[in-house]
Amino acid sequence: MLELEIERVAHGGVFVAHHEGRVVFVADAVPGERVAARVVDQGHDRFWRADTVEVLQASPDRREHVWAEASVDRAPEHRAGGAEFGHIRLDRQRELKADVLRDALARMGGVEREVEVHAVDSELAPGASDTDGTGWRTRVRLHVAADGTIGPYATRSHTVVPVASLPLAVPELGAIAPLGDRFPGAHAVDLIAPSVGDVAVVVVEGERMPQAPRPTIEERVGDRRFRLDRDGFWQVHRGAAATLSRAVQELIDGELFDPRAANHDLYGGVGLLAAAVGDRFGDAVRITTVESDPRATEHAGANLAEWVGARAVTARVDRYLDELAASAASAGAAEQERIRSATIVLDPPRSGAGRAVVERLAELRPRQLVYVACDPIALARDVGLFRERGYELDELRAFDLFPNTHHIEAVARLRAIV
């Protein structure tokens, strides 16, 4: 057992302390606290990992955890995972997330910038609480133990923790969650609350979904509806899709936008952000959405069908850009200008776009990029890569789409330096 002074936040929902010159990443703490912590991982030369066992001197930012089953009062191995900031006042959570993004941009992106993390507009997320950060999650996966008991995993483990409540879930899911039931032989139990239609409890029998026709659902964003597979990707916060759509619309510089250019929505899913572009700039917009999941692409084509200039392509983004660069090299001046005049929206997975995609985009030289990121480290790395290739971070907004967790969503505009 170690007695540690907690210094600052680190990426990943943990906090930094030092012991005899070694960095210790501590869970369930708050900067400024003194805690007793148990080391759980000594497998690294440069740092250890530890869990808070007792708070010896509490921060004024500490509060009673919003999820009793995740509280520091429980043994670490019996704490529910998925709400690692739930013991911290909500306004302080946002400050800590801003610190992580600001530090990442400075260290990896070479950009010094003030960051403010904004709450989701309450009008976009009815039922969610901006007082304690509960009631927002529309998708919940509960894992199944060997005896059929269901619950979340404990942090950094595959131990199922039985729970009596799901405070981060929208109230409709809390009302139907079969938390006391057993599901022997099942892989997981998914709870889904689409914005259109009924909530659902889905028992997942295996790790892979069957190839038979899958059930679909509809989601509403403003006046627009999107169809997708019930097990397909959609933002989990009730107000996230509308928040990101609005941010993308606002961050596109209208003076740089050419509706006839080779505009793209990369990692486009079912067409959410392509639709946001079209809704701002009108039905004359030409835009191609690129997504590797063929089912999502199929839905994107239908969701964007009203735009003659919209096209949905099934492809890995890196390979698609390779082909686009090759064709651009042999194309005429008019086609090359369409690419250089383009606006590119990209919403990559948590790992970010990465070097290969950044290099291809920089080679194609579109006027502006609007980058939606769910990981501050990946965003900062890619901002740094773009800066090395002639793009500057022009504007940045960050949103608290995952209250009571360490996760943060950011939308950045990068502009080609002429």
Short mmCIF file of C-alpha atoms in Angstrom, two decimals:
data_model
loop_
_atom_site.label_atom_id
_atom_site.label_comp_id
_atom_site.label_asym_id
_atom_site.label_seq_id
_atom_site.Cartn_x
_atom_site.Cartn_y
_atom_site.Cartn_z
CA MET A 1 0.00 0.00 0.00
CA LEU A 2 1.26 3.47 -0.95
CA GLU A 3 0.35 6.89 0.40
CA LEU A 4 0.30 9.26 -2.56
CA GLU A 5 -0.23 12.95 -3.32
CA ILE A 6 -2.34 13.30 -6.46
CA GLU A 7 -0.86 15.93 -8.75
CA ARG A 8 -2.82 16.17 -11.97
CA VAL A 9 -5.04 14.36 -14.44
CA ALA A 10 -3.71 12.06 -17.16
CA HIS A 11 -5.35 10.70 -20.28
CA GLY A 12 -7.40 7.55 -19.73
CA GLY A 13 -9.34 8.48 -16.60
CA VAL A 14 -6.42 8.20 -14.20
CA PHE A 15 -4.36 10.66 -12.18
CA VAL A 16 -0.65 11.24 -11.75
CA ALA A 17 1.31 10.76 -8.53
CA HIS A 18 4.97 9.98 -7.83
CA HIS A 19 6.56 7.42 -5.54
CA GLU A 20 10.34 7.36 -5.10
CA GLY A 21 10.80 9.00 -8.49
CA ARG A 22 8.43 6.67 -10.33
CA VAL A 23 5.19 7.82 -11.96
CA VAL A 24 2.10 6.14 -10.57
CA PHE A 25 -1.20 6.35 -12.45
CA VAL A 26 -3.97 6.24 -9.86
CA ALA A 27 -7.65 5.50 -10.45
CA ASP A 28 -10.59 6.97 -8.50
CA ALA A 29 -8.70 10.03 -7.23
CA VAL A 30 -8.86 13.81 -7.71
CA PRO A 31 -5.95 16.26 -8.12
CA GLY A 32 -4.94 17.72 -4.77
CA GLU A 33 -5.93 14.68 -2.73
CA ARG A 34 -3.86 12.40 -0.55
CA VAL A 35 -4.89 8.78 -0.93
CA ALA A 36 -3.90 5.30 0.10
CA ALA A 37 -3.53 3.25 -3.07
CA ARG A 38 -2.83 -0.35 -3.93
CA VAL A 39 -0.49 -1.04 -6.83
CA VAL A 40 -2.13 -3.34 -9.36
CA ASP A 41 0.39 -3.28 -12.21
CA GLN A 42 4.17 -3.07 -11.84
CA GLY A 43 4.89 -4.46 -15.29
CA HIS A 44 6.35 -1.24 -16.70
CA ASP A 45 9.81 0.21 -16.15
CA ARG A 46 8.60 3.83 -16.22
CA PHE A 47 5.30 3.70 -14.35
CA TRP A 48 2.96 1.71 -12.14
CA ARG A 49 -0.82 1.59 -11.98
CA ALA A 50 -2.71 1.77 -8.70
CA ASP A 51 -6.27 1.89 -7.35
CA THR A 52 -7.38 4.25 -4.62
CA VAL A 53 -8.39 2.25 -1.55
CA GLU A 54 -8.90 5.08 0.93
CA VAL A 55 -9.12 8.86 0.62
CA LEU A 56 -6.94 10.32 3.37
CA GLN A 57 -7.46 13.97 2.47
CA ALA A 58 -10.34 14.67 0.10
CA SER A 59 -10.49 17.37 -2.56
CA PRO A 60 -13.40 19.83 -2.38
CA ASP A 61 -14.15 18.62 -5.92
CA ARG A 62 -14.95 15.11 -4.65
CA ARG A 63 -18.60 14.15 -4.32
CA GLU A 64 -20.53 11.00 -3.56
CA HIS A 65 -20.25 8.80 -6.64
CA VAL A 66 -23.29 8.96 -8.92
CA TRP A 67 -23.17 5.16 -9.20
CA ALA A 68 -23.05 3.42 -5.85
CA GLU A 69 -21.58 0.27 -7.40
CA ALA A 70 -18.58 2.26 -8.66
CA SER A 71 -17.81 4.03 -5.39
CA VAL A 72 -14.38 4.07 -3.76
CA ASP A 73 -16.10 2.51 -0.75
CA ARG A 74 -16.09 -0.79 -2.64
CA ALA A 75 -13.08 -2.99 -3.22
CA PRO A 76 -11.56 -2.02 -6.60
CA GLU A 77 -12.24 -5.42 -8.15
CA HIS A 78 -15.95 -4.99 -7.35
CA ARG A 79 -16.34 -1.45 -8.69
CA ALA A 80 -18.44 -1.11 -11.83
CA GLY A 81 -16.48 0.32 -14.75
CA GLY A 82 -17.65 2.98 -17.15
CA ALA A 83 -18.10 5.94 -14.80
CA GLU A 84 -14.51 6.67 -13.77
CA PHE A 85 -15.15 10.40 -13.17
CA GLY A 86 -18.43 9.90 -11.33
CA HIS A 87 -16.88 10.88 -8.00
CA ILE A 88 -15.93 14.38 -9.26
CA ARG A 89 -18.12 17.47 -9.49
CA LEU A 90 -19.39 17.87 -13.04
CA ASP A 91 -17.86 21.29 -13.68
CA ARG A 92 -14.49 20.02 -12.44
CA GLN A 93 -14.76 16.98 -14.73
CA ARG A 94 -14.99 19.32 -17.70
CA GLU A 95 -12.00 21.32 -16.53
CA LEU A 96 -9.98 18.12 -16.23
CA LYS A 97 -11.00 16.99 -19.72
CA ALA A 98 -9.98 20.40 -21.07
CA ASP A 99 -6.61 20.00 -19.34
CA VAL A 100 -6.05 16.65 -21.08
CA LEU A 101 -6.91 18.03 -24.52
CA ARG A 102 -4.90 21.23 -24.01
CA ASP A 103 -1.85 19.28 -22.86
CA ALA A 104 -2.11 16.79 -25.74
CA LEU A 105 -2.34 19.55 -28.34
CA ALA A 106 0.72 21.29 -26.89
CA ARG A 107 2.86 18.15 -26.57
CA MET A 108 1.88 16.26 -29.70
CA GLY A 109 0.30 18.84 -31.96
CA GLY A 110 2.63 21.75 -31.33
CA VAL A 111 -0.37 24.00 -30.67
CA GLU A 112 -0.90 26.17 -27.61
CA ARG A 113 -4.63 26.76 -27.28
CA GLU A 114 -7.15 27.40 -24.55
CA VAL A 115 -9.86 24.73 -24.40
CA GLU A 116 -13.34 24.84 -22.92
CA VAL A 117 -15.47 21.71 -22.75
CA HIS A 118 -19.11 22.53 -23.35
CA ALA A 119 -22.13 20.73 -21.97
CA VAL A 120 -24.70 19.36 -24.42
CA ASP A 121 -27.57 21.80 -24.98
CA SER A 122 -30.38 20.62 -22.69
CA GLU A 123 -32.89 21.07 -25.51
CA LEU A 124 -31.06 18.39 -27.49
CA ALA A 125 -31.07 15.85 -24.64
CA PRO A 126 -34.39 15.87 -22.76
CA GLY A 127 -34.19 13.81 -19.58
CA ALA A 128 -30.42 14.08 -19.19
CA SER A 129 -29.23 15.86 -16.06
CA ASP A 130 -26.65 18.63 -16.31
CA THR A 131 -26.51 18.70 -12.53
CA ASP A 132 -24.95 15.31 -11.96
CA GLY A 133 -24.33 14.07 -15.53
CA THR A 134 -26.76 11.15 -15.47
CA GLY A 135 -29.57 9.97 -17.76
CA TRP A 136 -27.87 10.38 -21.16
CA ARG A 137 -26.73 6.97 -22.43
CA THR A 138 -29.03 5.40 -25.05
CA ARG A 139 -26.98 2.23 -25.53
CA VAL A 140 -25.76 -0.01 -22.73
CA ARG A 141 -24.01 -3.37 -23.05
CA LEU A 142 -24.23 -5.68 -20.04
CA HIS A 143 -21.83 -8.62 -19.96
CA VAL A 144 -22.73 -12.11 -18.82
CA ALA A 145 -20.82 -14.05 -16.17
CA ALA A 146 -20.42 -17.83 -16.20
CA ASP A 147 -23.43 -18.24 -13.92
CA GLY A 148 -25.61 -16.04 -16.15
CA THR A 149 -25.41 -12.94 -13.95
CA ILE A 150 -25.28 -9.71 -15.96
CA GLY A 151 -23.62 -6.37 -15.35
CA PRO A 152 -20.79 -4.10 -16.50
CA TYR A 153 -17.19 -5.19 -16.31
CA ALA A 154 -15.03 -3.92 -13.50
CA THR A 155 -12.42 -1.44 -14.76
CA ARG A 156 -9.55 -3.08 -16.70
CA SER A 157 -10.95 -6.56 -16.23
CA HIS A 158 -13.50 -9.02 -17.55
CA THR A 159 -15.07 -9.50 -14.12
CA VAL A 160 -18.82 -8.94 -14.30
CA VAL A 161 -20.11 -6.67 -11.54
CA PRO A 162 -23.79 -7.16 -10.65
CA VAL A 163 -25.52 -3.78 -10.27
CA ALA A 164 -28.90 -2.56 -9.08
CA SER A 165 -29.01 0.58 -11.23
CA LEU A 166 -27.73 2.20 -14.42
CA PRO A 167 -27.63 5.92 -13.62
CA LEU A 168 -25.89 6.97 -16.84
CA ALA A 169 -28.60 5.35 -18.96
CA VAL A 170 -31.65 7.22 -20.15
CA PRO A 171 -34.60 6.59 -17.79
CA GLU A 172 -36.37 4.39 -20.34
CA LEU A 173 -33.52 1.89 -20.25
CA GLY A 174 -33.29 1.95 -16.47
CA ALA A 175 -36.95 0.99 -16.35
CA ILE A 176 -36.56 -2.12 -18.53
CA ALA A 177 -33.06 -3.31 -17.62
CA PRO A 178 -33.29 -6.95 -16.44
CA LEU A 179 -30.57 -6.44 -13.83
CA GLY A 180 -31.74 -9.18 -11.49
CA ASP A 181 -32.24 -11.81 -14.20
CA ARG A 182 -29.80 -14.45 -15.39
CA PHE A 183 -28.90 -15.25 -18.98
CA PRO A 184 -26.86 -18.48 -18.91
CA GLY A 185 -25.02 -19.16 -22.15
CA ALA A 186 -25.52 -15.67 -23.57
CA HIS A 187 -22.63 -13.43 -24.62
CA ALA A 188 -24.14 -10.09 -23.64
CA VAL A 189 -27.37 -8.19 -23.13
CA ASP A 190 -27.78 -4.94 -25.05
CA LEU A 191 -30.19 -2.20 -24.04
CA ILE A 192 -31.14 0.19 -26.85
CA ALA A 193 -33.27 3.34 -26.73
CA PRO A 194 -33.60 4.82 -30.23
CA SER A 195 -35.08 8.28 -30.59
CA VAL A 196 -37.83 6.81 -32.78
CA GLY A 197 -39.79 3.76 -31.63
CA ASP A 198 -39.62 1.47 -28.64
CA VAL A 199 -36.73 0.60 -26.37
CA ALA A 200 -35.33 -2.91 -26.70
CA VAL A 201 -33.58 -5.59 -24.66
CA VAL A 202 -31.46 -7.69 -27.03
CA VAL A 203 -29.85 -10.93 -25.87
CA VAL A 204 -26.65 -11.45 -27.85
CA GLU A 205 -25.97 -15.17 -28.15
CA GLY A 206 -22.51 -15.04 -29.73
CA GLU A 207 -19.67 -12.60 -30.34
CA ARG A 208 -20.62 -12.24 -34.00
CA MET A 209 -24.05 -11.17 -35.15
CA PRO A 210 -25.82 -13.63 -37.48
CA GLN A 211 -25.61 -12.87 -41.20
CA ALA A 212 -29.38 -13.09 -41.65
CA PRO A 213 -31.22 -9.79 -42.25
CA ARG A 214 -30.69 -7.65 -39.19
CA PRO A 215 -33.34 -5.60 -37.42
CA THR A 216 -33.16 -1.90 -38.16
CA ILE A 217 -34.08 1.19 -36.17
CA GLU A 218 -34.54 4.88 -36.86
CA GLU A 219 -32.88 7.83 -35.21
CA ARG A 220 -34.07 11.41 -35.47
CA VAL A 221 -31.82 14.47 -35.65
CA GLY A 222 -33.91 17.62 -35.93
CA ASP A 223 -36.40 16.99 -38.72
CA ARG A 224 -34.28 14.33 -40.37
CA ARG A 225 -34.44 10.56 -39.81
CA PHE A 226 -31.65 8.04 -40.24
CA ARG A 227 -32.10 4.30 -40.64
CA LEU A 228 -29.40 1.97 -39.37
CA ASP A 229 -28.94 -1.56 -38.09
CA ARG A 230 -30.09 -2.00 -34.53
CA ASP A 231 -26.58 -3.17 -33.62
CA GLY A 232 -24.92 -0.53 -35.83
CA PHE A 233 -22.93 2.46 -34.64
CA TRP A 234 -24.73 5.55 -33.39
CA GLN A 235 -23.65 8.19 -30.89
CA VAL A 236 -24.67 7.03 -27.40
CA HIS A 237 -25.50 10.39 -25.78
CA ARG A 238 -29.07 11.37 -26.49
CA GLY A 239 -27.98 14.79 -27.76
CA ALA A 240 -24.66 13.85 -29.37
CA ALA A 241 -25.74 13.40 -32.98
CA ALA A 242 -27.43 16.80 -33.04
CA THR A 243 -24.53 18.44 -31.20
CA LEU A 244 -21.93 17.13 -33.65
CA SER A 245 -24.09 17.89 -36.68
CA ARG A 246 -24.44 21.49 -35.55
CA ALA A 247 -20.73 21.80 -34.76
CA VAL A 248 -19.72 20.49 -38.18
CA GLN A 249 -22.12 22.88 -39.88
CA GLU A 250 -20.79 25.83 -37.91
CA LEU A 251 -17.10 24.98 -38.27
CA ILE A 252 -17.17 24.69 -42.05
CA ASP A 253 -15.98 28.04 -43.34
CA GLY A 254 -18.67 29.06 -45.82
CA GLU A 255 -16.28 31.30 -47.72
CA LEU A 256 -14.08 28.29 -48.44
CA PHE A 257 -16.92 25.87 -49.20
CA ASP A 258 -17.63 24.99 -52.83
CA PRO A 259 -20.81 22.90 -53.24
CA ARG A 260 -19.60 21.62 -56.66
CA ALA A 261 -16.20 20.49 -55.39
CA ALA A 262 -15.20 16.91 -54.54
CA ASN A 263 -16.44 17.20 -50.96
CA HIS A 264 -16.14 14.10 -48.76
CA ASP A 265 -17.40 12.65 -45.51
CA LEU A 266 -14.79 10.08 -44.47
CA TYR A 267 -15.60 7.30 -41.98
CA GLY A 268 -19.14 8.41 -42.78
CA GLY A 269 -21.22 5.71 -41.08
CA VAL A 270 -24.87 6.02 -42.06
CA GLY A 271 -24.48 9.54 -43.42
CA LEU A 272 -25.06 11.73 -40.36
CA LEU A 273 -22.39 14.34 -41.07
CA ALA A 274 -22.82 14.27 -44.83
CA ALA A 275 -26.47 15.15 -44.18
CA ALA A 276 -25.36 17.97 -41.89
CA VAL A 277 -23.30 19.42 -44.74
CA GLY A 278 -26.18 19.09 -47.16
CA ASP A 279 -28.65 20.64 -44.76
CA ARG A 280 -26.45 23.71 -44.39
CA PHE A 281 -25.47 24.23 -48.03
CA GLY A 282 -28.47 22.91 -49.94
CA ASP A 283 -29.44 20.15 -52.34
CA ALA A 284 -26.86 21.17 -54.94
CA VAL A 285 -24.04 19.89 -52.73
CA ARG A 286 -21.84 17.18 -54.11
CA ILE A 287 -20.50 14.94 -51.36
CA THR A 288 -19.18 11.40 -51.18
CA THR A 289 -19.43 9.49 -47.92
CA VAL A 290 -16.88 6.69 -47.44
CA GLU A 291 -17.35 3.89 -44.92
CA SER A 292 -15.82 0.40 -44.63
CA ASP A 293 -18.97 -1.25 -43.21
CA PRO A 294 -21.11 -2.26 -46.20
CA ARG A 295 -24.33 -2.28 -44.17
CA ALA A 296 -23.71 1.25 -42.93
CA THR A 297 -22.91 2.37 -46.48
CA GLU A 298 -26.14 0.84 -47.72
CA HIS A 299 -28.07 2.81 -45.11
CA ALA A 300 -26.10 5.97 -45.93
CA GLY A 301 -27.13 5.71 -49.57
CA ALA A 302 -30.78 5.55 -48.55
CA ASN A 303 -30.46 8.24 -45.89
CA LEU A 304 -28.90 10.63 -48.43
CA ALA A 305 -31.08 9.65 -51.40
CA GLU A 306 -32.72 13.07 -51.75
CA TRP A 307 -29.39 14.62 -52.84
CA VAL A 308 -28.55 13.98 -56.49
CA GLY A 309 -24.94 14.85 -55.74
CA ALA A 310 -24.60 12.49 -52.77
CA ARG A 311 -22.77 9.18 -53.17
CA ALA A 312 -22.06 6.41 -50.66
CA VAL A 313 -18.96 4.26 -51.16
CA THR A 314 -17.95 1.13 -49.28
CA ALA A 315 -14.18 1.23 -48.82
CA ARG A 316 -11.42 1.52 -46.28
CA VAL A 317 -10.59 5.21 -46.11
CA ASP A 318 -6.84 4.77 -46.61
CA ARG A 319 -7.32 2.64 -49.72
CA TYR A 320 -10.00 4.95 -51.08
CA LEU A 321 -7.67 7.94 -50.72
CA ASP A 322 -4.86 6.01 -52.41
CA GLU A 323 -7.11 5.46 -55.42
CA LEU A 324 -8.33 9.06 -55.36
CA ALA A 325 -4.76 10.36 -55.30
CA ALA A 326 -3.78 8.07 -58.18
CA SER A 327 -6.73 9.16 -60.30
CA ALA A 328 -6.15 12.83 -59.46
CA ALA A 329 -2.56 12.58 -60.66
CA SER A 330 -3.74 11.53 -64.12
CA ALA A 331 -6.86 13.71 -64.22
CA GLY A 332 -7.23 16.99 -65.99
CA ALA A 333 -6.85 20.39 -64.41
CA ALA A 334 -10.60 20.78 -63.80
CA GLU A 335 -10.84 17.58 -61.75
CA GLN A 336 -7.72 18.44 -59.77
CA GLU A 337 -9.23 21.81 -58.95
CA ARG A 338 -12.43 20.12 -57.72
CA ILE A 339 -10.33 18.18 -55.22
CA ARG A 340 -8.30 21.20 -54.12
CA SER A 341 -11.54 23.17 -53.66
CA ALA A 342 -13.06 20.45 -51.49
CA THR A 343 -14.11 20.38 -47.87
CA ILE A 344 -13.33 17.09 -46.13
CA VAL A 345 -15.23 16.00 -43.02
CA LEU A 346 -13.68 13.06 -41.21
CA ASP A 347 -14.87 11.21 -38.11
CA PRO A 348 -12.31 8.43 -37.60
CA PRO A 349 -12.42 5.74 -34.92
CA ARG A 350 -10.78 6.22 -31.54
CA SER A 351 -7.34 5.46 -33.00
CA GLY A 352 -7.62 8.53 -35.22
CA ALA A 353 -6.92 9.00 -38.93
CA GLY A 354 -3.23 8.14 -38.67
CA ARG A 355 -0.19 8.93 -40.77
CA ALA A 356 -1.24 7.22 -44.03
CA VAL A 357 -4.58 9.03 -44.22
CA VAL A 358 -3.07 12.36 -43.19
CA GLU A 359 -0.35 12.07 -45.85
CA ARG A 360 -2.86 11.29 -48.60
CA LEU A 361 -5.17 14.14 -47.59
CA ALA A 362 -2.27 16.56 -47.47
CA GLU A 363 -1.20 15.39 -50.92
CA LEU A 364 -4.72 16.00 -52.27
CA ARG A 365 -4.63 19.45 -50.66
CA PRO A 366 -8.32 20.19 -49.93
CA ARG A 367 -9.04 23.73 -48.74
CA GLN A 368 -10.34 22.76 -45.32
CA LEU A 369 -10.76 19.73 -43.08
CA VAL A 370 -13.32 19.35 -40.31
CA TYR A 371 -12.10 16.60 -38.00
CA VAL A 372 -14.44 15.01 -35.43
CA ALA A 373 -12.44 13.23 -32.73
CA CYS A 374 -13.35 11.06 -29.76
CA ASP A 375 -9.79 10.73 -28.45
CA PRO A 376 -7.66 13.77 -27.54
CA ILE A 377 -4.34 11.98 -28.01
CA ALA A 378 -5.21 10.75 -31.50
CA LEU A 379 -6.51 14.20 -32.46
CA ALA A 380 -3.38 15.95 -31.18
CA ARG A 381 -1.10 13.50 -33.00
CA ASP A 382 -2.99 14.03 -36.27
CA VAL A 383 -3.04 17.81 -35.82
CA GLY A 384 0.74 17.63 -35.50
CA LEU A 385 1.00 15.51 -38.65
CA PHE A 386 -1.21 17.93 -40.57
CA ARG A 387 0.82 20.91 -39.35
CA GLU A 388 4.00 19.30 -40.68
CA ARG A 389 2.26 19.11 -44.07
CA GLY A 390 0.92 22.64 -44.33
CA TYR A 391 -2.35 22.69 -42.38
CA GLU A 392 -3.03 24.82 -39.32
CA LEU A 393 -5.57 24.25 -36.57
CA ASP A 394 -8.01 27.09 -37.25
CA GLU A 395 -10.80 26.45 -34.74
CA LEU A 396 -11.60 23.91 -32.04
CA ARG A 397 -14.65 23.03 -30.01
CA ALA A 398 -14.97 20.35 -27.34
CA PHE A 399 -18.09 18.74 -25.91
CA ASP A 400 -18.88 16.68 -22.85
CA LEU A 401 -20.74 13.89 -24.64
CA PHE A 402 -19.76 11.32 -22.00
CA PRO A 403 -20.39 12.85 -18.54
CA ASN A 404 -18.95 10.97 -15.57
CA THR A 405 -16.39 9.29 -17.83
CA HIS A 406 -12.99 10.54 -19.00
CA HIS A 407 -14.08 10.63 -22.64
CA ILE A 408 -14.37 13.84 -24.62
CA GLU A 409 -15.46 14.72 -28.15
CA ALA A 410 -13.83 17.52 -30.13
CA VAL A 411 -14.42 19.08 -33.55
CA ALA A 412 -11.51 20.84 -35.22
CA ARG A 413 -11.17 22.85 -38.41
CA LEU A 414 -7.84 22.71 -40.20
CA ARG A 415 -7.09 25.09 -43.04
CA ALA A 416 -4.53 24.66 -45.80
CA ILE A 417 -1.85 27.33 -45.63
CA VAL A 418 -1.59 28.91 -49.06
#
